[in-house]
Amino acid sequence: MKKENRTVFRREQLAKGRRINAVCTVCLVAMMLLYLLMTIVSSAQLAAQTDIISEHPFEVVISAGDVKLYLSEMQVRTERLLRYHGAAEVDAVRQELDGLYTTLQQPLSRIEELYLGGEEDTRRLKGTLEKVRVEQEAFLEYAARDDTEEGEIAAYSAEHLTPLYRQATDEAERLIAVAQEKKVGYGETATRLRRTTLVGSVLLISAIVGVFLFSQRLLRRQRDELAYRGRLFDDLSRSIDDAFVIRDARTGAVQYSSLNLERVLGLSFEGGAAPHHGLTDQDVGEIRQAVRAADQKPPQGDILFEKMLDYRKPDGEHRWLLLRLYRVEGADAPQIISVLSDRTEEVRSRQALRDAMLTAERASSAKSDFLSRMSHEIRTPLNAIIGMTTIAAASAGDASRVEDCLQKINFSSKHLLMLINDVLDMSKIESDKMTLQEEPFDIFQLVNGFVSTIYAQAKGRGLEFGETMEGFGDQAIYLGDPLRLNQILLNLGSNAVKFTEPGGSVRLKVSRVAAKSGADVVRFAVTDTGIGMSKEAVERIFQPFEQADATIAGRFGGTGLGMSITKNLVSLMGGKIRIDSEPGKGTTCEVDIPLRRGKERLEEPDFGDRGLCAMVVDDEQQVCEQTSTLLEKIRIRTEWRQSGAEAVERIGEAHRSGSDFDLCLVDWKMPGMDGIEVTRRIRREVGDELPIVMISAYDISEVEWEAREAGVNGFLPKPLYRSSVYTAIREAVSGRSGPVRRKPASAEKRPLAGLRLLVAEDNSLNREIAEELLRMNGAEVVGVENGEEAVEAFLASDPGAFDAILMDVQMPVMNGHEAARRIRLSQHPAAGKIPIIATTANAFGDDISAALAAGMNAHVSKPLDIDQLCRVLLECVQKNR
């Protein structure tokens, strides 16, 4: 009986709540309609007031202002007759006044239409304007008389016209004042209307909110009553560690989910969420298959399904869940109980152990790869040094050849020193012993030195290079370590040049991006159009021994230390480095370095009052003008010619007149007559006294001997900077080096006489060394740049055309191993027996085994020992015969 009474009471309470809720809803709708109606009426009234303000006072003010303007123009035109009052001038003024009166009719009409003041104001203005027109006509007649003087005309104007002009202007001003007063009045009316609307809106909204809160309070009481019994079961579910979900076995509808499901695992099936939300399609398919199998043969108590699931939460977090399914027979229908356990930490612990092992293996592999690359990188310049030394020794009688060998030995020595320095720098960084210097330096000289180095590299690879500097004055002196800054720039610039294909571009931008007390943040940005990098490659590019991918070292070379050293140097300087790159679209490296501003100013070099005069010769006008401007800054007068013949003629003319030039700057590569030929003709014309400096954007080493033979005293790389130009000119003016003479080469024994060899080597210097050494020993040599060209040359040759193939291993396009395999597998008659000898800087046991496995007959490591190479060649050739 008590239970039945409690049920009836609850039904009465629910019915009462529904009635109150309906009444509240009707009230809310009525008040909202009232609010809408009030808003519409107020908006219409505001719109009317706004129209009055915009169409009447403003138009009247504008039109009255136009009347004043036309009166001023009339007065200006009549006063013009005070000086010139001939018949023609009078007629011209009359026509202009007629035009102004015609134009004046429009603003007068607008005033009559829209003016809200008294009509007598507009009538007074029109009457005054009529008087003005009558007096103007009388004035024109008076001025046109022949016997009137300027003073009489001025007196007439001051007596009859000027007062009327002033009266008409005052009346127009009165119209403006009345219109302004009307505008203010309408504005006040609109303000009162807006205030009334606002108060009414606030009251209505307050009433709506009150009704809404009241209805919500009633609804909340009903919800509390209905939720009471559910809390008892929910309290039980909270005490269980594993979360669980109960579903209808046939429909899959969720009947219950434990409250700890969301708290522990971040899962919830409330609100009709999908029962398999966040699971993979494969996992869902397996679960459904297990449920269908249970319908055919229902188990009791045993686990229906068990699996570790890879789950993604709605926010993207990854979790590992152990799922167990049980089937139980309910009162109305069978049910599936899903028990979920979070095993994420357990799985992550196991994965951490595997990752640690993989990281250790990768580090070991990276160091092994690094050692292999270092062996290759170090042996490459060593091979050049030893080979060129051998060639120089054999060419002792040929001074030019010896000089060429020594230059290349010097280049290779510097390259070797750079490699060693990289390794030492990395060692210092890892042992925390890297230190920085602090000394004053000029930012322009720093960039000049870097550009002079990288410009030649870019031009040598057929790249366009450009640089810009922003935010600095004529000089920017900072305190820092210029050597390490230059190292950073060279690492970035060399990478940009190395990884950009011919025809691309490299850009350097140096700018001052921020200024603090006594310091600036200087940004160095290097942008290229090269191969680019993926996001994953960018993330690991700063790791020691790493490059963007495994093929980079084989294709472009390098130790993989440069960017790691750069990153650490930037960090030591308190700066930041950012890389923005996309595969196939190039890379931008930005380095921000904070630098303290230096107080002292470096002395700007110039040639003072020596009165030097220079001739600049370049086929590009812009280069001539820029060079001339640069020379004038260091106080050298200039003339320039765009033709070598014109320059020679002008220099000869100056010599014959006794006003010789003190200096000549001539470009190397010019159409028609290059810089070397220009130098020869200048020497024939004026002798050896004129210092000549050759300018070039290319590597000058290949023609340096010929240029000095022709009479060049010095060389200057493009682009030109003030300091480098000053230094080169100072050295050229102070003294010149003499020409280099050739000497005949001496003969050597020729153990390879009669052999014709195919040499595949991508490094041009190493290829030259190999070819020269082999020719010195009597062989005929054909050189190619990569494995693909070697295969093509061999397949196109007749049987017996080559006695052996010397094959480098690390080459672009196609490496030596692949080339050897393709030769062996080809249909060429000599494919199976021609000796193929690996000549590579990879000298470890695994490298030798890989060469033999690819089908090569022997392995000779670099640096090349010509005696060993000859011996191996002869042995292989004799076995083949």
Tab-separated table of N, CA and C in Angstrom, residues 111-162:
chain	number	residue	atom	x	y	z
A	111	ILE	N	18.940	73.364	-51.275
A	111	ILE	CA	18.682	74.122	-50.041
A	111	ILE	C	17.172	74.399	-49.901
A	112	GLU	N	16.527	74.831	-50.994
A	112	GLU	CA	15.094	75.119	-50.934
A	112	GLU	C	14.290	73.863	-50.594
A	113	GLU	N	14.791	72.686	-51.095
A	113	GLU	CA	14.059	71.437	-50.907
A	113	GLU	C	14.212	70.898	-49.487
A	114	LEU	N	15.416	70.987	-48.897
A	114	LEU	CA	15.712	70.275	-47.664
A	114	LEU	C	15.872	71.183	-46.448
A	115	TYR	N	15.926	72.514	-46.629
A	115	TYR	CA	16.181	73.398	-45.499
A	115	TYR	C	14.974	73.392	-44.562
A	116	LEU	N	15.220	73.132	-43.279
A	116	LEU	CA	14.153	72.996	-42.292
A	116	LEU	C	13.934	74.275	-41.474
A	117	GLY	N	14.662	75.363	-41.812
A	117	GLY	CA	14.455	76.642	-41.117
A	117	GLY	C	13.365	77.477	-41.795
A	118	GLY	N	13.387	78.760	-41.527
A	118	GLY	CA	12.373	79.624	-42.121
A	118	GLY	C	12.619	79.853	-43.595
A	119	GLU	N	11.491	80.050	-44.365
A	119	GLU	CA	11.626	80.271	-45.798
A	119	GLU	C	12.264	81.614	-46.099
A	120	GLU	N	12.134	82.576	-45.149
A	120	GLU	CA	12.711	83.891	-45.408
A	120	GLU	C	14.244	83.807	-45.526
A	121	ASP	N	14.858	82.805	-44.876
A	121	ASP	CA	16.321	82.673	-44.976
A	121	ASP	C	16.737	82.346	-46.400
A	122	THR	N	16.021	81.420	-47.045
A	122	THR	CA	16.388	81.048	-48.421
A	122	THR	C	16.042	82.166	-49.394
A	123	ARG	N	14.874	82.868	-49.141
A	123	ARG	CA	14.507	83.971	-50.037
A	123	ARG	C	15.536	85.092	-49.942
A	124	ARG	N	15.997	85.365	-48.701
A	124	ARG	CA	16.999	86.410	-48.509
A	124	ARG	C	18.286	86.083	-49.268
A	125	LEU	N	18.715	84.785	-49.197
A	125	LEU	CA	19.938	84.387	-49.885
A	125	LEU	C	19.796	84.544	-51.390
A	126	LYS	N	18.631	84.119	-51.953
A	126	LYS	CA	18.444	84.233	-53.397
A	126	LYS	C	18.382	85.694	-53.831
A	127	GLY	N	17.718	86.559	-52.985
A	127	GLY	CA	17.675	87.958	-53.340
A	127	GLY	C	19.059	88.588	-53.363
A	128	THR	N	19.865	88.262	-52.373
A	128	THR	CA	21.222	88.806	-52.323
A	128	THR	C	22.024	88.371	-53.537
A	129	LEU	N	21.860	87.080	-53.926
A	129	LEU	CA	22.591	86.570	-55.091
A	129	LEU	C	22.164	87.303	-56.360
A	130	GLU	N	20.853	87.668	-56.461
A	130	GLU	CA	20.393	88.434	-57.623
A	130	GLU	C	21.063	89.801	-57.645
A	131	LYS	N	21.156	90.439	-56.465
A	131	LYS	CA	21.837	91.731	-56.385
A	131	LYS	C	23.298	91.608	-56.805
A	132	VAL	N	23.924	90.528	-56.353
A	132	VAL	CA	25.321	90.335	-56.722
A	132	VAL	C	25.478	90.237	-58.226
A	133	ARG	N	24.530	89.491	-58.857
A	133	ARG	CA	24.646	89.311	-60.310
A	133	ARG	C	24.465	90.637	-61.026
A	134	VAL	N	23.496	91.477	-60.542
A	134	VAL	CA	23.261	92.783	-61.181
A	134	VAL	C	24.484	93.666	-61.042
A	135	GLU	N	25.045	93.717	-59.826
A	135	GLU	CA	26.214	94.552	-59.594
A	135	GLU	C	27.427	94.035	-60.366
A	136	GLN	N	27.517	92.703	-60.528
A	136	GLN	CA	28.634	92.169	-61.324
A	136	GLN	C	28.538	92.639	-62.764
A	137	GLU	N	27.325	92.648	-63.324
A	137	GLU	CA	27.166	93.090	-64.720
A	137	GLU	C	27.537	94.557	-64.844
A	138	ALA	N	27.079	95.363	-63.825
A	138	ALA	CA	27.439	96.780	-63.852
A	138	ALA	C	28.938	96.965	-63.732
A	139	PHE	N	29.546	96.151	-62.889
A	139	PHE	CA	31.006	96.244	-62.712
A	139	PHE	C	31.728	95.897	-64.014
A	140	LEU	N	31.235	94.868	-64.719
A	140	LEU	CA	31.884	94.482	-65.977
A	140	LEU	C	31.766	95.606	-67.000
A	141	GLU	N	30.602	96.260	-67.084
A	141	GLU	CA	30.451	97.370	-68.017
A	141	GLU	C	31.401	98.508	-67.663
A	142	TYR	N	31.520	98.763	-66.356
A	142	TYR	CA	32.393	99.861	-65.907
A	142	TYR	C	33.849	99.534	-66.211
A	143	ALA	N	34.249	98.305	-65.980
A	143	ALA	CA	35.652	97.926	-66.213
A	143	ALA	C	35.999	97.925	-67.688
A	144	ALA	N	34.975	97.703	-68.576
A	144	ALA	CA	35.254	97.624	-70.013
A	144	ALA	C	35.456	99.003	-70.644
A	145	ARG	N	35.124	100.065	-69.936
A	145	ARG	CA	35.311	101.419	-70.482
A	145	ARG	C	36.782	101.730	-70.658
A	146	ASP	N	37.096	102.504	-71.710
A	146	ASP	CA	38.508	102.790	-72.017
A	146	ASP	C	39.100	103.822	-71.086
A	147	ASP	N	38.271	104.655	-70.481
A	147	ASP	CA	38.820	105.761	-69.695
A	147	ASP	C	38.951	105.421	-68.212
A	148	THR	N	38.672	104.157	-67.830
A	148	THR	CA	38.778	103.806	-66.406
A	148	THR	C	40.182	103.347	-66.070
A	149	GLU	N	40.646	103.755	-64.892
A	149	GLU	CA	41.966	103.356	-64.407
A	149	GLU	C	41.818	102.202	-63.401
A	150	GLU	N	42.977	101.556	-63.083
A	150	GLU	CA	42.966	100.427	-62.151
A	150	GLU	C	42.465	100.859	-60.779
A	151	GLY	N	42.892	102.018	-60.325
A	151	GLY	CA	42.445	102.488	-59.025
A	151	GLY	C	40.948	102.714	-58.978
A	152	GLU	N	40.381	103.258	-60.095
A	152	GLU	CA	38.948	103.508	-60.133
A	152	GLU	C	38.169	102.189	-60.114
A	153	ILE	N	38.701	101.185	-60.868
A	153	ILE	CA	38.023	99.862	-60.897
A	153	ILE	C	38.041	99.238	-59.513
A	154	ALA	N	39.216	99.353	-58.813
A	154	ALA	CA	39.318	98.763	-57.473
A	154	ALA	C	38.359	99.441	-56.511
A	155	ALA	N	38.251	100.770	-56.633
A	155	ALA	CA	37.343	101.497	-55.738
A	155	ALA	C	35.894	101.108	-56.007
A	156	TYR	N	35.567	100.959	-57.292
A	156	TYR	CA	34.196	100.568	-57.647
A	156	TYR	C	33.862	99.193	-57.072
A	157	SER	N	34.828	98.244	-57.206
A	157	SER	CA	34.601	96.887	-56.686
A	157	SER	C	34.431	96.897	-55.176
A	158	ALA	N	35.288	97.671	-54.472
A	158	ALA	CA	35.209	97.705	-53.009
A	158	ALA	C	33.896	98.332	-52.544
A	159	GLU	N	33.344	99.271	-53.339
A	159	GLU	CA	32.139	99.966	-52.914
A	159	GLU	C	30.860	99.180	-53.224
A	160	HIS	N	30.838	98.514	-54.393
A	160	HIS	CA	29.593	97.914	-54.826
A	160	HIS	C	29.566	96.391	-54.710
A	161	LEU	N	30.677	95.723	-55.034
A	161	LEU	CA	30.653	94.254	-55.074
A	161	LEU	C	31.047	93.606	-53.749
A	162	THR	N	32.126	94.078	-53.150
A	162	THR	CA	32.662	93.407	-51.958
A	162	THR	C	31.621	93.316	-50.839
